[in-house]
Amino acid sequence: GNAATFGLSSNQLTVLLCMAGLGCCIAMAMPTVHIVSLCSDRGYGVGVGARMLSVMLFFGVLSRLGFGLISDRIGGLRTILIGSTLQGIALTFYLFAESLPGLFAVSVLFGLFQGGIVPCYALIVREYFPGAEAGIRLGIVISATVVGMAIGGWISGVIYDWTSSYSVAFIHGIVWNCANFLVILFLLYRASSYSNNHRVANA
């Protein structure tokens, strides 16, 4: 495939992938950066928060392996769509998880759901850009995900300072997660309509 698969130029596809990366990582940063503070805020203590973060990151490693197997079969775009949907569900669960077991359970789910998203961008770049451009394109897209993590962690703290509640910060993350979902859905829609038109033209 190439960028024309979507009826887009290479630069347009790069911009859309950067927007997707920014969206998923602003959302992803919220629990990753603030789970220790959230546990402290709810009276469970920093030590419990650190254990919860460790559990989340451990399941994130498993997630990378699992999503790798899935993406080998269905491709990077569809895998991100699944990951984005699941990450959005986990972020929503955080809004309702009050008890310590509930928070641990959601953190396990969040780790499992988010860990495999970012590596899929490398697959997408390799699939839709020429090999000679893959390095620079991937560098740009991964930089967008890093910026997203930085902004997400910071803005969640700002929102907490304004509202004295992490709920608004989670809702903010969910909105960005939806933006990621919509960009990926748009690309899949463009790819399927392009292949249908191509099939009709060649018939």
Protein backbone atom coordinates (compact mmCIF):
# COMPACT_ATOMS: atom_id res chain seq x y z
CA GLY A 1 0.00 0.00 0.00
CA ASN A 2 0.89 3.68 -0.10
CA ALA A 3 -0.65 7.01 0.95
CA ALA A 4 -2.70 7.00 -2.28
CA THR A 5 -4.55 3.98 -0.81
CA PHE A 6 -6.45 6.62 1.20
CA GLY A 7 -6.69 9.14 -1.64
CA LEU A 8 -4.20 11.28 0.33
CA SER A 9 -0.71 12.64 -0.24
CA SER A 10 2.14 11.32 1.92
CA ASN A 11 2.21 14.57 3.89
CA GLN A 12 -1.55 14.52 4.52
CA LEU A 13 -1.32 10.94 5.78
CA THR A 14 1.61 11.89 8.02
CA VAL A 15 -0.41 14.77 9.53
CA LEU A 16 -3.39 12.49 10.19
CA LEU A 17 -1.18 9.85 11.82
CA CYS A 18 0.37 12.58 13.99
CA MET A 19 -3.12 13.72 15.04
CA ALA A 20 -4.04 10.11 15.87
CA GLY A 21 -0.81 9.64 17.85
CA LEU A 22 -1.35 12.88 19.73
CA GLY A 23 -4.93 11.88 20.61
CA CYS A 24 -4.25 8.39 21.88
CA CYS A 25 -1.22 9.48 23.92
CA ILE A 26 -2.83 12.52 25.57
CA ALA A 27 -5.52 10.04 26.69
CA MET A 28 -2.96 7.38 27.63
CA ALA A 29 -0.87 9.74 29.77
CA MET A 30 -3.68 10.49 32.25
CA PRO A 31 -3.63 7.21 34.24
CA THR A 32 0.05 6.50 33.57
CA VAL A 33 1.27 9.81 34.99
CA HIS A 34 -1.38 10.39 37.67
CA ILE A 35 -2.35 6.99 39.11
CA VAL A 36 0.03 7.40 42.07
CA SER A 37 -1.37 10.87 42.85
CA LEU A 38 -4.92 9.58 42.37
CA CYS A 39 -4.36 6.82 44.95
CA SER A 40 -2.85 9.33 47.35
CA ASP A 41 -5.77 11.70 46.70
CA ARG A 42 -8.25 8.97 47.60
CA GLY A 43 -6.42 8.13 50.81
CA TYR A 44 -4.84 4.82 49.72
CA GLY A 45 -1.28 6.18 49.94
CA VAL A 46 1.62 6.64 47.55
CA GLY A 47 2.96 3.09 48.11
CA VAL A 48 -0.28 1.53 46.89
CA GLY A 49 -0.24 3.90 43.90
CA ALA A 50 3.29 2.83 43.01
CA ARG A 51 2.25 -0.84 43.13
CA MET A 52 -0.76 -0.05 40.92
CA LEU A 53 1.51 1.69 38.39
CA SER A 54 3.86 -1.33 38.38
CA VAL A 55 0.92 -3.67 37.71
CA MET A 56 -0.32 -1.39 34.92
CA LEU A 57 3.11 -1.28 33.25
CA PHE A 58 3.60 -5.05 33.60
CA PHE A 59 0.33 -5.71 31.79
CA GLY A 60 1.39 -3.08 29.24
CA VAL A 61 4.32 -5.34 28.32
CA LEU A 62 1.96 -8.30 27.85
CA SER A 63 -0.27 -6.02 25.79
CA ARG A 64 2.57 -5.21 23.39
CA LEU A 65 3.13 -8.92 22.74
CA GLY A 66 -0.60 -9.65 22.34
CA PHE A 67 -1.24 -6.69 20.06
CA GLY A 68 1.83 -7.69 18.03
CA LEU A 69 0.25 -11.07 17.30
CA ILE A 70 -3.08 -9.41 16.42
CA SER A 71 -1.50 -6.78 14.15
CA ASP A 72 0.41 -9.47 12.23
CA ARG A 73 -2.99 -10.85 11.24
CA ILE A 74 -5.19 -7.79 10.73
CA GLY A 75 -2.72 -4.93 10.16
CA GLY A 76 -1.78 -1.85 12.16
CA LEU A 77 -4.80 0.37 11.46
CA ARG A 78 -7.41 -2.16 12.57
CA THR A 79 -5.32 -3.05 15.62
CA ILE A 80 -5.14 0.62 16.69
CA LEU A 81 -8.92 0.88 16.24
CA ILE A 82 -9.39 -2.07 18.62
CA GLY A 83 -6.83 -0.64 21.07
CA SER A 84 -8.39 2.83 20.93
CA THR A 85 -11.87 1.41 21.62
CA LEU A 86 -10.62 -0.66 24.57
CA GLN A 87 -8.53 2.20 25.98
CA GLY A 88 -11.61 4.45 25.86
CA ILE A 89 -13.60 1.82 27.77
CA ALA A 90 -10.88 1.52 30.43
CA LEU A 91 -10.70 5.32 30.84
CA THR A 92 -14.47 5.38 31.29
CA PHE A 93 -14.24 2.63 33.94
CA TYR A 94 -11.83 4.85 35.92
CA LEU A 95 -14.68 7.34 36.37
CA PHE A 96 -16.65 4.69 38.30
CA ALA A 97 -13.85 2.83 40.12
CA GLU A 98 -13.95 4.00 43.71
CA SER A 99 -12.70 1.02 45.72
CA LEU A 100 -9.08 -0.14 45.79
CA PRO A 101 -9.83 -3.54 44.13
CA GLY A 102 -11.83 -1.66 41.49
CA LEU A 103 -8.92 0.68 40.75
CA PHE A 104 -6.48 -2.26 40.55
CA ALA A 105 -8.83 -4.11 38.17
CA VAL A 106 -9.22 -1.09 35.88
CA SER A 107 -5.45 -0.49 35.94
CA VAL A 108 -4.87 -4.09 34.80
CA LEU A 109 -7.39 -3.55 31.97
CA PHE A 110 -5.84 -0.20 31.05
CA GLY A 111 -2.37 -1.77 30.89
CA LEU A 112 -3.66 -4.59 28.71
CA PHE A 113 -5.52 -2.23 26.40
CA GLN A 114 -3.02 0.62 25.89
CA GLY A 115 0.36 -1.10 25.63
CA GLY A 116 0.05 -2.25 22.05
CA ILE A 117 -1.21 0.94 20.43
CA VAL A 118 1.96 2.98 19.80
CA PRO A 119 4.02 0.16 18.19
CA CYS A 120 1.28 -0.15 15.54
CA TYR A 121 2.24 3.25 14.12
CA ALA A 122 5.55 1.73 12.99
CA LEU A 123 3.60 -0.95 11.11
CA ILE A 124 1.35 1.61 9.46
CA VAL A 125 4.31 3.78 8.37
CA ARG A 126 6.08 0.75 6.92
CA GLU A 127 2.93 -0.34 5.13
CA TYR A 128 1.90 2.98 3.55
CA PHE A 129 5.16 4.89 2.91
CA PRO A 130 8.11 4.06 0.65
CA GLY A 131 11.01 2.36 2.43
CA ALA A 132 13.26 5.35 1.66
CA GLU A 133 10.91 7.62 3.69
CA ALA A 134 9.94 5.20 6.47
CA GLY A 135 12.61 6.38 8.94
CA ILE A 136 11.78 10.08 8.82
CA ARG A 137 8.01 9.50 8.68
CA LEU A 138 8.14 7.18 11.68
CA GLY A 139 10.32 9.67 13.56
CA ILE A 140 7.71 12.39 13.01
CA VAL A 141 4.75 10.20 14.02
CA ILE A 142 6.45 8.76 17.13
CA SER A 143 7.48 12.31 18.11
CA ALA A 144 3.79 13.24 18.01
CA THR A 145 3.01 10.37 20.42
CA VAL A 146 5.80 11.54 22.78
CA VAL A 147 4.47 15.11 22.67
CA GLY A 148 0.99 13.69 23.36
CA MET A 149 2.26 11.88 26.47
CA ALA A 150 3.95 15.08 27.69
CA ILE A 151 0.90 17.28 27.06
CA GLY A 152 -1.48 14.67 28.50
CA GLY A 153 0.43 14.31 31.75
CA TRP A 154 0.77 18.06 32.18
CA ILE A 155 -2.77 19.10 31.19
CA SER A 156 -4.31 16.44 33.46
CA GLY A 157 -2.47 18.03 36.37
CA VAL A 158 -3.65 21.50 35.36
CA ILE A 159 -7.26 20.24 35.14
CA TYR A 160 -6.93 18.64 38.59
CA ASP A 161 -5.57 21.93 40.01
CA TRP A 162 -8.57 23.77 38.54
CA THR A 163 -11.25 21.29 39.56
CA SER A 164 -9.74 19.39 42.55
CA SER A 165 -11.04 16.24 40.84
CA TYR A 166 -9.55 13.68 38.51
CA SER A 167 -12.95 12.97 36.92
CA VAL A 168 -12.75 15.97 34.60
CA ALA A 169 -9.19 14.97 33.66
CA PHE A 170 -10.41 11.47 32.73
CA ILE A 171 -13.26 12.94 30.66
CA HIS A 172 -10.71 15.18 28.91
CA GLY A 173 -8.66 12.04 28.13
CA ILE A 174 -11.74 10.22 26.81
CA VAL A 175 -12.44 13.12 24.39
CA TRP A 176 -8.89 12.89 23.00
CA ASN A 177 -9.27 9.11 22.78
CA CYS A 178 -12.41 9.65 20.67
CA ALA A 179 -10.42 11.98 18.38
CA ASN A 180 -7.88 9.18 17.85
CA PHE A 181 -10.67 6.69 17.16
CA LEU A 182 -12.28 9.00 14.57
CA VAL A 183 -9.01 9.61 12.68
CA ILE A 184 -8.29 5.87 12.45
CA LEU A 185 -11.91 5.16 11.46
CA PHE A 186 -11.64 7.84 8.75
CA LEU A 187 -8.47 6.22 7.35
CA LEU A 188 -10.06 2.76 7.32
CA TYR A 189 -13.14 4.18 5.60
CA ARG A 190 -10.98 5.93 2.98
CA ALA A 191 -8.97 2.76 2.37
CA SER A 192 -12.09 0.61 1.90
CA SER A 193 -13.82 3.13 -0.41
CA TYR A 194 -10.60 3.50 -2.44
CA SER A 195 -10.27 -0.28 -2.87
CA ASN A 196 -13.95 -0.55 -3.88
CA ASN A 197 -13.57 2.22 -6.46
CA HIS A 198 -10.37 0.62 -7.71
CA ARG A 199 -12.16 -2.72 -8.06
CA VAL A 200 -15.01 -1.10 -10.02
CA ALA A 201 -12.56 0.77 -12.27
CA ASN A 202 -10.69 -2.44 -13.02
CA ALA A 203 -13.84 -4.54 -13.55
